[in-house]
PDB file of C-alpha atoms in Angstrom:
ATOM      1  CA  MET V   1     -94.608  86.239 -99.686  1.00  0.00           C
ATOM      2  CA  VAL V   2     -93.697  88.497 -96.767  1.00  0.00           C
ATOM      3  CA  LYS V   3     -92.496  91.915 -97.900  1.00  0.00           C
ATOM      4  CA  SER V   4     -89.144  93.127 -96.616  1.00  0.00           C
ATOM      5  CA  ARG V   5     -89.077  96.061 -94.224  1.00  0.00           C
ATOM      6  CA  THR V   6     -87.480  98.216 -96.932  1.00  0.00           C
ATOM      7  CA  ALA V   7     -90.216  97.358 -99.432  1.00  0.00           C
ATOM      8  CA  VAL V   8     -92.942  98.144 -96.909  1.00  0.00           C
ATOM      9  CA  LEU V   9     -91.315 101.472 -96.039  1.00  0.00           C
ATOM     10  CA  ALA V  10     -90.998 102.350 -99.699  1.00  0.00           C
ATOM     11  CA  THR V  11     -94.661 101.576-100.382  1.00  0.00           C
ATOM     12  CA  LEU V  12     -95.913 103.581 -97.413  1.00  0.00           C
ATOM     13  CA  ALA V  13     -93.576 106.489 -98.007  1.00  0.00           C
ATOM     14  CA  ALA V  14     -94.351 106.703-101.708  1.00  0.00           C
ATOM     15  CA  ALA V  15     -98.036 106.962-100.897  1.00  0.00           C
ATOM     16  CA  GLN V  16     -97.374 109.637 -98.283  1.00  0.00           C
ATOM     17  CA  LEU V  17     -95.152 111.689-100.586  1.00  0.00           C
ATOM     18  CA  LEU V  18     -97.764 111.602-103.334  1.00  0.00           C
ATOM     19  CA  VAL V  19    -100.311 113.381-101.132  1.00  0.00           C
ATOM     20  CA  LEU V  20     -97.983 116.147 -99.957  1.00  0.00           C
ATOM     21  CA  PRO V  21     -99.340 118.717-102.443  1.00  0.00           C
ATOM     22  CA  ALA V  22    -102.727 118.394-100.780  1.00  0.00           C
ATOM     23  CA  ILE V  23    -101.220 119.165 -97.378  1.00  0.00           C
ATOM     24  CA  GLY V  24     -99.214 122.275 -98.126  1.00  0.00           C
ATOM     25  CA  VAL V  25    -100.412 125.285-100.095  1.00  0.00           C
ATOM     26  CA  ALA V  26     -99.449 124.843-103.728  1.00  0.00           C
ATOM     27  CA  GLN V  27     -98.387 127.787-105.859  1.00  0.00           C
ATOM     28  CA  THR V  28     -98.181 127.003-109.587  1.00  0.00           C
ATOM     29  CA  SER V  29     -96.547 129.142-112.255  1.00  0.00           C
ATOM     30  CA  GLY V  30     -96.189 127.668-115.735  1.00  0.00           C
ATOM     31  CA  SER V  31     -94.419 124.333-115.457  1.00  0.00           C
ATOM     32  CA  GLU V  32     -93.330 124.986-111.891  1.00  0.00           C
ATOM     33  CA  THR V  33     -95.039 124.043-108.642  1.00  0.00           C
ATOM     34  CA  SER V  34     -93.815 125.199-105.259  1.00  0.00           C
ATOM     35  CA  MET V  35     -95.037 124.378-101.787  1.00  0.00           C
ATOM     36  CA  THR V  36     -95.272 126.440 -98.667  1.00  0.00           C
ATOM     37  CA  PRO V  37     -93.870 124.680 -95.578  1.00  0.00           C
ATOM     38  CA  ALA V  38     -95.982 121.555 -95.141  1.00  0.00           C
ATOM     39  CA  LEU V  39     -97.247 120.184 -91.853  1.00  0.00           C
ATOM     40  CA  THR V  40     -96.435 116.601 -92.756  1.00  0.00           C
ATOM     41  CA  LYS V  41     -93.631 114.907 -90.857  1.00  0.00           C
ATOM     42  CA  MET V  42     -91.804 111.661 -91.565  1.00  0.00           C
ATOM     43  CA  SER V  43     -88.548 109.968 -90.684  1.00  0.00           C
ATOM     44  CA  SER V  44     -85.571 110.381 -92.998  1.00  0.00           C
ATOM     45  CA  GLU V  45     -85.595 106.631 -93.686  1.00  0.00           C
ATOM     46  CA  VAL V  46     -89.220 106.692 -94.811  1.00  0.00           C
ATOM     47  CA  PHE V  47     -88.646 109.940 -96.695  1.00  0.00           C
ATOM     48  CA  LEU V  48     -85.780 108.602 -98.814  1.00  0.00           C
ATOM     49  CA  ALA V  49     -87.411 105.211 -99.369  1.00  0.00           C
ATOM     50  CA  GLY V  50     -90.544 106.884-100.670  1.00  0.00           C
ATOM     51  CA  LEU V  51     -89.026 109.640-102.768  1.00  0.00           C
ATOM     52  CA  ALA V  52     -87.506 107.189-105.256  1.00  0.00           C
ATOM     53  CA  PRO V  53     -88.522 103.629-104.279  1.00  0.00           C
ATOM     54  CA  THR V  54     -87.110 102.014-107.442  1.00  0.00           C
ATOM     55  CA  LEU V  55     -83.646 103.571-107.145  1.00  0.00           C
ATOM     56  CA  GLY V  56     -80.658 102.351-105.158  1.00  0.00           C
ATOM     57  CA  ASN V  57     -81.830  98.776-104.621  1.00  0.00           C
ATOM     58  CA  GLU V  58     -79.416  96.896-106.894  1.00  0.00           C
ATOM     59  CA  PRO V  59     -75.676  96.181-106.615  1.00  0.00           C
ATOM     60  CA  ALA V  60     -73.578  99.198-107.606  1.00  0.00           C
ATOM     61  CA  SER V  61     -76.613 101.476-107.367  1.00  0.00           C
ATOM     62  CA  ARG V  62     -75.490 103.807-104.548  1.00  0.00           C
ATOM     63  CA  LEU V  63     -72.555 106.202-104.421  1.00  0.00           C
ATOM     64  CA  GLU V  64     -71.677 107.768-101.058  1.00  0.00           C
ATOM     65  CA  MET V  65     -69.169 110.147 -99.543  1.00  0.00           C
ATOM     66  CA  LYS V  66     -68.590 112.528 -96.679  1.00  0.00           C
ATOM     67  CA  PHE V  67     -67.817 116.083 -97.725  1.00  0.00           C
ATOM     68  CA  GLU V  68     -65.387 117.930 -95.515  1.00  0.00           C
ATOM     69  CA  VAL V  69     -64.111 121.468 -95.181  1.00  0.00           C
ATOM     70  CA  THR V  70     -60.565 120.763 -96.302  1.00  0.00           C
ATOM     71  CA  PHE V  71     -58.646 123.308 -94.272  1.00  0.00           C
ATOM     72  CA  MET V  72     -60.518 122.366 -91.078  1.00  0.00           C
ATOM     73  CA  LYS V  73     -60.836 118.629 -91.765  1.00  0.00           C
ATOM     74  CA  ILE V  74     -64.443 118.743 -90.577  1.00  0.00           C
ATOM     75  CA  ASP V  75     -67.146 116.601 -92.191  1.00  0.00           C
ATOM     76  CA  VAL V  76     -70.054 118.873 -93.071  1.00  0.00           C
ATOM     77  CA  ALA V  77     -72.337 116.645 -95.155  1.00  0.00           C
ATOM     78  CA  GLN V  78     -73.060 113.063 -96.133  1.00  0.00           C
ATOM     79  CA  LEU V  79     -73.787 112.712 -99.855  1.00  0.00           C
ATOM     80  CA  GLU V  80     -75.570 109.816-101.505  1.00  0.00           C
ATOM     81  CA  ALA V  81     -76.651 109.192-105.103  1.00  0.00           C
ATOM     82  CA  ARG V  82     -79.176 106.452-105.848  1.00  0.00           C
ATOM     83  CA  VAL V  83     -79.300 105.340-109.465  1.00  0.00           C
ATOM     84  CA  ALA V  84     -81.754 103.471-111.664  1.00  0.00           C
ATOM     85  CA  PRO V  85     -81.477  99.705-112.281  1.00  0.00           C
ATOM     86  CA  THR V  86     -80.635 100.343-115.950  1.00  0.00           C
ATOM     87  CA  VAL V  87     -77.584 102.348-114.891  1.00  0.00           C
ATOM     88  CA  SER V  88     -76.454 100.069-112.065  1.00  0.00           C
ATOM     89  CA  ALA V  89     -76.591  97.145-114.527  1.00  0.00           C
ATOM     90  CA  LEU V  90     -73.983  98.965-116.625  1.00  0.00           C
ATOM     91  CA  ILE V  91     -71.839  99.901-113.628  1.00  0.00           C
ATOM     92  CA  GLU V  92     -71.870  96.556-111.808  1.00  0.00           C
ATOM     93  CA  PRO V  93     -69.610  94.606-114.229  1.00  0.00           C
ATOM     94  CA  LEU V  94     -66.961  97.328-114.038  1.00  0.00           C
ATOM     95  CA  VAL V  95     -67.089  97.257-110.245  1.00  0.00           C
ATOM     96  CA  ARG V  96     -67.055  93.461-110.133  1.00  0.00           C
ATOM     97  CA  ASN V  97     -63.991  93.358-112.369  1.00  0.00           C
ATOM     98  CA  GLY V  98     -62.236  96.113-110.447  1.00  0.00           C
ATOM     99  CA  GLN V  99     -62.073  98.447-113.449  1.00  0.00           C
ATOM    100  CA  ARG V 100     -61.353 101.664-111.582  1.00  0.00           C
ATOM    101  CA  ASP V 101     -59.060 103.359-114.087  1.00  0.00           C
ATOM    102  CA  ASP V 102     -59.788 106.864-115.333  1.00  0.00           C
ATOM    103  CA  ALA V 103     -61.453 105.607-118.513  1.00  0.00           C
ATOM    104  CA  ALA V 104     -63.869 103.417-116.558  1.00  0.00           C
ATOM    105  CA  LYS V 105     -64.688 106.227-114.145  1.00  0.00           C
ATOM    106  CA  ALA V 106     -65.325 108.601-117.037  1.00  0.00           C
ATOM    107  CA  GLN V 107     -67.683 106.052-118.554  1.00  0.00           C
ATOM    108  CA  ILE V 108     -69.557 105.674-115.266  1.00  0.00           C
ATOM    109  CA  ALA V 109     -69.827 109.436-114.885  1.00  0.00           C
ATOM    110  CA  GLY V 110     -71.259 109.611-118.400  1.00  0.00           C
ATOM    111  CA  TRP V 111     -73.973 107.112-117.503  1.00  0.00           C
ATOM    112  CA  LEU V 112     -74.805 109.080-114.359  1.00  0.00           C
ATOM    113  CA  MET V 113     -75.108 112.254-116.427  1.00  0.00           C
ATOM    114  CA  ASP V 114     -77.621 110.664-118.829  1.00  0.00           C
ATOM    115  CA  PRO V 115     -80.827 112.748-118.517  1.00  0.00           C
ATOM    116  CA  SER V 116     -83.028 109.779-119.424  1.00  0.00           C
ATOM    117  CA  ALA V 117     -81.896 107.824-116.340  1.00  0.00           C
ATOM    118  CA  PRO V 118     -83.649 108.857-113.091  1.00  0.00           C
ATOM    119  CA  ILE V 119     -81.368 109.675-110.179  1.00  0.00           C
ATOM    120  CA  LEU V 120     -81.807 110.763-106.561  1.00  0.00           C
ATOM    121  CA  LEU V 121     -79.161 113.081-105.101  1.00  0.00           C
ATOM    122  CA  THR V 122     -79.288 113.617-101.340  1.00  0.00           C
ATOM    123  CA  MET V 123     -77.181 115.671 -98.976  1.00  0.00           C
ATOM    124  CA  GLU V 124     -77.576 115.167 -95.228  1.00  0.00           C
ATOM    125  CA  TYR V 125     -76.024 117.977 -93.231  1.00  0.00           C
ATOM    126  CA  LEU V 126     -73.710 116.874 -90.426  1.00  0.00           C
ATOM    127  CA  ARG V 127     -73.373 120.385 -88.985  1.00  0.00           C
ATOM    128  CA  ASP V 128     -75.565 123.465 -88.761  1.00  0.00           C
ATOM    129  CA  ALA V 129     -74.927 126.028 -91.514  1.00  0.00           C
ATOM    130  CA  ASP V 130     -76.347 129.512 -91.889  1.00  0.00           C
ATOM    131  CA  TYR V 131     -78.116 130.587 -95.069  1.00  0.00           C
ATOM    132  CA  GLY V 132     -75.057 132.460 -96.320  1.00  0.00           C
ATOM    133  CA  ARG V 133     -72.982 129.276 -96.353  1.00  0.00           C
ATOM    134  CA  PHE V 134     -75.844 127.420 -97.996  1.00  0.00           C
ATOM    135  CA  GLN V 135     -75.990 130.053-100.753  1.00  0.00           C
ATOM    136  CA  LYS V 136     -72.228 129.835-101.221  1.00  0.00           C
ATOM    137  CA  GLY V 137     -72.545 126.095-101.734  1.00  0.00           C
ATOM    138  CA  LEU V 138     -75.202 126.636-104.402  1.00  0.00           C
ATOM    139  CA  ARG V 139     -72.991 129.113-106.224  1.00  0.00           C
ATOM    140  CA  ILE V 140     -69.924 126.852-106.148  1.00  0.00           C
ATOM    141  CA  SER V 141     -71.954 123.909-107.433  1.00  0.00           C
ATOM    142  CA  MET V 142     -73.284 125.885-110.392  1.00  0.00           C
ATOM    143  CA  GLU V 143     -69.829 127.297-111.153  1.00  0.00           C
ATOM    144  CA  GLN V 144     -68.387 123.785-111.200  1.00  0.00           C
ATOM    145  CA  ALA V 145     -71.203 122.589-113.467  1.00  0.00           C
ATOM    146  CA  ALA V 146     -70.255 125.387-115.881  1.00  0.00           C
ATOM    147  CA  ALA V 147     -66.543 124.585-115.581  1.00  0.00           C
ATOM    148  CA  SER V 148     -67.386 120.980-116.471  1.00  0.00           C
ATOM    149  CA  GLY V 149     -69.039 122.163-119.679  1.00  0.00           C
ATOM    150  CA  ALA V 150     -72.578 121.055-118.796  1.00  0.00           C
ATOM    151  CA  ILE V 151     -73.972 124.605-118.770  1.00  0.00           C
ATOM    152  CA  THR V 152     -72.737 128.063-119.744  1.00  0.00           C
ATOM    153  CA  GLU V 153     -71.475 130.656-117.277  1.00  0.00           C
ATOM    154  CA  ASP V 154     -74.602 132.749-117.923  1.00  0.00           C
ATOM    155  CA  GLU V 155     -76.786 129.737-117.165  1.00  0.00           C
ATOM    156  CA  ALA V 156     -74.809 129.143-113.962  1.00  0.00           C
ATOM    157  CA  GLU V 157     -75.497 132.709-112.815  1.00  0.00           C
ATOM    158  CA  LYS V 158     -79.203 132.416-113.610  1.00  0.00           C
ATOM    159  CA  LEU V 159     -79.501 129.055-111.871  1.00  0.00           C
ATOM    160  CA  THR V 160     -77.698 130.357-108.784  1.00  0.00           C
ATOM    161  CA  ALA V 161     -80.211 133.209-108.564  1.00  0.00           C
ATOM    162  CA  GLN V 162     -83.100 130.824-109.210  1.00  0.00           C
ATOM    163  CA  LEU V 163     -82.023 128.304-106.565  1.00  0.00           C
ATOM    164  CA  THR V 164     -81.403 131.081-104.049  1.00  0.00           C
ATOM    165  CA  GLU V 165     -84.922 132.407-104.601  1.00  0.00           C
ATOM    166  CA  GLU V 166     -86.451 128.940-104.413  1.00  0.00           C
ATOM    167  CA  SER V 167     -84.686 128.199-101.117  1.00  0.00           C
ATOM    168  CA  ALA V 168     -86.173 131.251 -99.391  1.00  0.00           C
ATOM    169  CA  PRO V 169     -87.954 129.018 -96.808  1.00  0.00           C
ATOM    170  CA  LEU V 170     -84.465 128.234 -95.438  1.00  0.00           C
ATOM    171  CA  GLU V 171     -83.366 131.869 -95.177  1.00  0.00           C
ATOM    172  CA  GLU V 172     -84.320 132.382 -91.546  1.00  0.00           C
ATOM    173  CA  SER V 173     -83.084 129.090 -90.114  1.00  0.00           C
ATOM    174  CA  GLY V 174     -80.366 127.995 -92.535  1.00  0.00           C
ATOM    175  CA  VAL V 175     -79.810 124.246 -92.648  1.00  0.00           C
ATOM    176  CA  ALA V 176     -79.581 122.157 -89.510  1.00  0.00           C
ATOM    177  CA  LYS V 177     -77.552 119.134 -88.503  1.00  0.00           C
ATOM    178  CA  GLY V 178     -79.612 116.153 -89.644  1.00  0.00           C
ATOM    179  CA  GLY V 179     -81.477 118.102 -92.319  1.00  0.00           C
ATOM    180  CA  ILE V 180     -81.672 116.516 -95.774  1.00  0.00           C
ATOM    181  CA  LEU V 181     -81.707 118.259 -99.150  1.00  0.00           C
ATOM    182  CA  ALA V 182     -82.832 115.946-101.953  1.00  0.00           C
ATOM    183  CA  HIS V 183     -83.102 116.335-105.717  1.00  0.00           C
ATOM    184  CA  TYR V 184     -85.016 113.741-107.715  1.00  0.00           C
ATOM    185  CA  ILE V 185     -84.187 114.149-111.419  1.00  0.00           C
ATOM    186  CA  SER V 186     -85.905 112.308-114.257  1.00  0.00           C
ATOM    187  CA  ASP V 187     -85.703 113.532-117.864  1.00  0.00           C
ATOM    188  CA  ASP V 188     -86.492 117.260-117.645  1.00  0.00           C
ATOM    189  CA  ALA V 189     -88.301 117.013-114.291  1.00  0.00           C
ATOM    190  CA  VAL V 190     -86.543 118.092-111.099  1.00  0.00           C
ATOM    191  CA  ARG V 191     -88.127 117.804-107.654  1.00  0.00           C
ATOM    192  CA  THR V 192     -86.323 119.387-104.703  1.00  0.00           C
ATOM    193  CA  ILE V 193     -87.265 118.708-101.084  1.00  0.00           C
ATOM    194  CA  TYR V 194     -85.702 119.827 -97.811  1.00  0.00           C
ATOM    195  CA  LEU V 195     -86.520 117.709 -94.763  1.00  0.00           C
ATOM    196  CA  GLU V 196     -85.904 119.192 -91.326  1.00  0.00           C
ATOM    197  CA  PRO V 197     -84.274 117.001 -88.645  1.00  0.00           C
ATOM    198  CA  ASP V 198     -87.639 116.730 -86.878  1.00  0.00           C
ATOM    199  CA  GLY V 199     -89.251 115.344 -90.044  1.00  0.00           C
ATOM    200  CA  THR V 200     -90.947 118.528 -91.222  1.00  0.00           C
ATOM    201  CA  ILE V 201     -90.872 119.052 -94.984  1.00  0.00           C
ATOM    202  CA  LEU V 202     -89.911 122.706 -95.223  1.00  0.00           C
ATOM    203  CA  LEU V 203     -89.402 122.934 -98.981  1.00  0.00           C
ATOM    204  CA  ASP V 204     -91.004 120.990-101.826  1.00  0.00           C
ATOM    205  CA  ARG V 205     -90.635 122.290-105.369  1.00  0.00           C
ATOM    206  CA  SER V 206     -91.131 120.587-108.728  1.00  0.00           C
ATOM    207  CA  ARG V 207     -90.298 122.018-112.133  1.00  0.00           C
ATOM    208  CA  ASP V 208     -89.551 120.993-115.713  1.00  0.00           C
ATOM    209  CA  ASP V 209     -86.069 122.365-116.247  1.00  0.00           C
ATOM    210  CA  ALA V 210     -83.621 120.361-118.339  1.00  0.00           C
ATOM    211  CA  ILE V 211     -80.817 122.864-117.761  1.00  0.00           C
ATOM    212  CA  LEU V 212     -81.197 122.626-113.979  1.00  0.00           C
ATOM    213  CA  GLY V 213     -81.251 118.828-114.112  1.00  0.00           C
ATOM    214  CA  ARG V 214     -78.086 118.805-116.201  1.00  0.00           C
ATOM    215  CA  ALA V 215     -76.399 121.299-113.873  1.00  0.00           C
ATOM    216  CA  LEU V 216     -77.233 119.328-110.730  1.00  0.00           C
ATOM    217  CA  ARG V 217     -75.875 116.110-112.225  1.00  0.00           C
ATOM    218  CA  ALA V 218     -72.706 117.904-113.342  1.00  0.00           C
ATOM    219  CA  SER V 219     -72.226 119.478-109.914  1.00  0.00           C
ATOM    220  CA  TRP V 220     -71.880 115.916-108.581  1.00  0.00           C
ATOM    221  CA  PHE V 221     -70.325 114.003-111.493  1.00  0.00           C
ATOM    222  CA  GLY V 222     -68.887 116.606-113.877  1.00  0.00           C
ATOM    223  CA  GLN V 223     -65.158 116.744-114.564  1.00  0.00           C
ATOM    224  CA  LYS V 224     -64.697 119.768-112.280  1.00  0.00           C
ATOM    225  CA  SER V 225     -67.008 118.652-109.481  1.00  0.00           C
ATOM    226  CA  ARG V 226     -65.569 118.649-105.967  1.00  0.00           C
ATOM    227  CA  PHE V 227     -67.595 115.482-105.269  1.00  0.00           C
ATOM    228  CA  ARG V 228     -66.887 113.412-108.380  1.00  0.00           C
ATOM    229  CA  ASP V 229     -63.756 111.481-107.433  1.00  0.00           C
ATOM    230  CA  LYS V 230     -64.857 110.396-103.962  1.00  0.00           C
ATOM    231  CA  LEU V 231     -68.327 109.411-105.177  1.00  0.00           C
ATOM    232  CA  LEU V 232     -66.971 107.279-108.010  1.00  0.00           C
ATOM    233  CA  ARG V 233     -64.322 105.759-105.744  1.00  0.00           C
ATOM    234  CA  SER V 234     -67.026 104.709-103.271  1.00  0.00           C
ATOM    235  CA  LEU V 235     -68.368 102.184-105.778  1.00  0.00           C
ATOM    236  CA  PHE V 236     -65.173 100.151-105.426  1.00  0.00           C
ATOM    237  CA  GLU V 237     -64.818 100.314-101.639  1.00  0.00           C
TER     238      GLU V 237
END
């Protein structure tokens, strides 16, 4: 049987991503591993296919939206969530039957928040943004996770400080048009990678942090998330 192009890309990219720690300089502290800017480069297509090759391949397994600055009506980022087959199997009948009422959407959001179900959250920047704006986005996301009830306000403050410190490799350049920030979350494990537009992996950090994983999910799918409604609506479009 001839493998599809997507399957081949996923196989190659998964192998390449697995050897990244040997390319950068790893710094380990407790359950956390961080990477200095690596020299490896890859295309965004290969990058995303390899980061979570089993996610986003089934019907109703991808949620997408463009995020815009409301008062300027300017798209600033393309968001995509890729979900596990076990979750898409639950979502697909609701989508097929057109069940888009609030109760159905709340049920879907609950499945997406399940820590036992792996998920890949990616944000591709459509415009350059300095580090200050990037930090502001982190803070708002954690505040909305707290407002949704997934974490406490104290945890939101600590996570904002933690994520700001972890994103130090982006401080000088900010984020660029075409750059991709990805979070792969599975159980307590959270892996965060930032891919430059030229394919350079500038940030690669893995940690066991159940609170962070819960906060990131809630910042996308929690009741107070600025992304929730458009992401859920995308399943039915």
